[in-house]
Amino acid sequence: MNKDVKEPIQKKWIWIGLVIILLGNVPWYFSDSMVEPYIFGFPLWGFIILIFSVILSAYLSWICLTQWNLVEDEEEANK
């Protein structure tokens, strides 16, 4: 129970990564010609957003599993 307390809200690199992934997930940077090419039945912009959504889910899961260790766990164990 001597694990270091980790809170991801205090780490700037986590926020920078999150902002970059979220900017990639918003279709504001696509031109009008991005509708026509299709990949697996999706327009190119839809496929890119789908990929960024999977990356976002994996990133948030990784943060929760490896970068988050709160004092609450130790308090619950001591009860």
PDB file of C-alpha atoms in Angstrom:
ATOM      1  CA  MET A   1       0.000   0.000   0.000  1.00  0.00           C
ATOM      2  CA  ASN A   2       2.977   2.291  -0.312  1.00  0.00           C
ATOM      3  CA  LYS A   3       2.174   3.128  -3.915  1.00  0.00           C
ATOM      4  CA  ASP A   4       2.665   6.697  -4.962  1.00  0.00           C
ATOM      5  CA  VAL A   5      -0.515   8.702  -5.292  1.00  0.00           C
ATOM      6  CA  LYS A   6      -1.026   9.612  -8.941  1.00  0.00           C
ATOM      7  CA  GLU A   7      -3.645  11.991 -10.223  1.00  0.00           C
ATOM      8  CA  PRO A   8      -3.660  12.530 -13.989  1.00  0.00           C
ATOM      9  CA  ILE A   9      -5.198  15.995 -13.689  1.00  0.00           C
ATOM     10  CA  GLN A  10      -1.835  17.280 -12.431  1.00  0.00           C
ATOM     11  CA  LYS A  11       0.193  16.001 -15.395  1.00  0.00           C
ATOM     12  CA  LYS A  12       0.428  18.430 -18.310  1.00  0.00           C
ATOM     13  CA  TRP A  13       1.494  15.816 -20.876  1.00  0.00           C
ATOM     14  CA  ILE A  14      -1.775  13.943 -20.372  1.00  0.00           C
ATOM     15  CA  TRP A  15      -3.770  17.081 -21.178  1.00  0.00           C
ATOM     16  CA  ILE A  16      -1.615  17.862 -24.215  1.00  0.00           C
ATOM     17  CA  GLY A  17      -2.162  14.355 -25.581  1.00  0.00           C
ATOM     18  CA  LEU A  18      -5.888  14.606 -24.935  1.00  0.00           C
ATOM     19  CA  VAL A  19      -6.179  17.943 -26.754  1.00  0.00           C
ATOM     20  CA  ILE A  20      -4.254  16.617 -29.770  1.00  0.00           C
ATOM     21  CA  ILE A  21      -6.462  13.530 -30.003  1.00  0.00           C
ATOM     22  CA  LEU A  22      -9.644  15.591 -29.610  1.00  0.00           C
ATOM     23  CA  LEU A  23      -8.544  18.032 -32.325  1.00  0.00           C
ATOM     24  CA  GLY A  24      -7.986  15.082 -34.645  1.00  0.00           C
ATOM     25  CA  ASN A  25     -11.444  13.777 -33.791  1.00  0.00           C
ATOM     26  CA  VAL A  26     -13.258  16.953 -34.911  1.00  0.00           C
ATOM     27  CA  PRO A  27     -13.916  17.210 -38.669  1.00  0.00           C
ATOM     28  CA  TRP A  28     -13.238  20.968 -38.920  1.00  0.00           C
ATOM     29  CA  TYR A  29     -10.043  20.540 -40.940  1.00  0.00           C
ATOM     30  CA  PHE A  30     -11.519  18.417 -43.755  1.00  0.00           C
ATOM     31  CA  SER A  31     -12.101  19.976 -47.164  1.00  0.00           C
ATOM     32  CA  ASP A  32     -15.219  19.373 -49.254  1.00  0.00           C
ATOM     33  CA  SER A  33     -13.344  16.842 -51.397  1.00  0.00           C
ATOM     34  CA  MET A  34     -12.854  14.499 -48.427  1.00  0.00           C
ATOM     35  CA  VAL A  35     -16.378  13.093 -48.856  1.00  0.00           C
ATOM     36  CA  GLU A  36     -15.745  11.204 -52.083  1.00  0.00           C
ATOM     37  CA  PRO A  37     -13.013   8.647 -51.296  1.00  0.00           C
ATOM     38  CA  TYR A  38     -14.532   5.695 -49.445  1.00  0.00           C
ATOM     39  CA  ILE A  39     -12.708   3.208 -47.211  1.00  0.00           C
ATOM     40  CA  PHE A  40     -14.678   0.137 -46.124  1.00  0.00           C
ATOM     41  CA  GLY A  41     -17.922   1.954 -46.937  1.00  0.00           C
ATOM     42  CA  PHE A  42     -17.072   5.052 -44.900  1.00  0.00           C
ATOM     43  CA  PRO A  43     -16.126   8.413 -46.343  1.00  0.00           C
ATOM     44  CA  LEU A  44     -12.484   9.218 -45.674  1.00  0.00           C
ATOM     45  CA  TRP A  45     -13.340  11.811 -43.009  1.00  0.00           C
ATOM     46  CA  GLY A  46     -15.588   9.287 -41.225  1.00  0.00           C
ATOM     47  CA  PHE A  47     -12.830   6.674 -41.276  1.00  0.00           C
ATOM     48  CA  ILE A  48     -10.310   9.146 -39.819  1.00  0.00           C
ATOM     49  CA  ILE A  49     -12.754  10.132 -37.056  1.00  0.00           C
ATOM     50  CA  LEU A  50     -13.404   6.451 -36.307  1.00  0.00           C
ATOM     51  CA  ILE A  51      -9.661   5.852 -35.939  1.00  0.00           C
ATOM     52  CA  PHE A  52      -9.255   8.881 -33.650  1.00  0.00           C
ATOM     53  CA  SER A  53     -12.199   7.665 -31.547  1.00  0.00           C
ATOM     54  CA  VAL A  54     -10.506   4.304 -31.036  1.00  0.00           C
ATOM     55  CA  ILE A  55      -7.242   6.086 -30.177  1.00  0.00           C
ATOM     56  CA  LEU A  56      -9.108   8.294 -27.669  1.00  0.00           C
ATOM     57  CA  SER A  57     -10.709   5.267 -26.010  1.00  0.00           C
ATOM     58  CA  ALA A  58      -7.377   3.463 -25.765  1.00  0.00           C
ATOM     59  CA  TYR A  59      -5.632   6.579 -24.416  1.00  0.00           C
ATOM     60  CA  LEU A  60      -8.241   7.187 -21.713  1.00  0.00           C
ATOM     61  CA  SER A  61      -8.239   3.505 -20.734  1.00  0.00           C
ATOM     62  CA  TRP A  62      -4.447   3.521 -20.471  1.00  0.00           C
ATOM     63  CA  ILE A  63      -4.560   6.667 -18.312  1.00  0.00           C
ATOM     64  CA  CYS A  64      -7.130   5.135 -15.963  1.00  0.00           C
ATOM     65  CA  LEU A  65      -5.208   1.873 -15.632  1.00  0.00           C
ATOM     66  CA  THR A  66      -1.639   3.121 -15.321  1.00  0.00           C
ATOM     67  CA  GLN A  67      -1.603   6.802 -14.408  1.00  0.00           C
ATOM     68  CA  TRP A  68      -4.305   6.987 -11.781  1.00  0.00           C
ATOM     69  CA  ASN A  69      -3.698   5.866  -8.207  1.00  0.00           C
ATOM     70  CA  LEU A  70      -5.758   7.735  -5.636  1.00  0.00           C
ATOM     71  CA  VAL A  71      -5.590   7.807  -1.865  1.00  0.00           C
ATOM     72  CA  GLU A  72      -9.180   6.526  -1.770  1.00  0.00           C
ATOM     73  CA  ASP A  73      -7.985   2.994  -2.480  1.00  0.00           C
ATOM     74  CA  GLU A  74      -5.776   3.028   0.609  1.00  0.00           C
ATOM     75  CA  GLU A  75      -8.533   4.560   2.733  1.00  0.00           C
ATOM     76  CA  GLU A  76     -10.994   1.869   1.654  1.00  0.00           C
ATOM     77  CA  ALA A  77      -8.484  -0.876   2.450  1.00  0.00           C
ATOM     78  CA  ASN A  78      -7.950   0.501   5.963  1.00  0.00           C
ATOM     79  CA  LYS A  79     -11.658   0.326   6.856  1.00  0.00           C
TER      80      LYS A  79
END
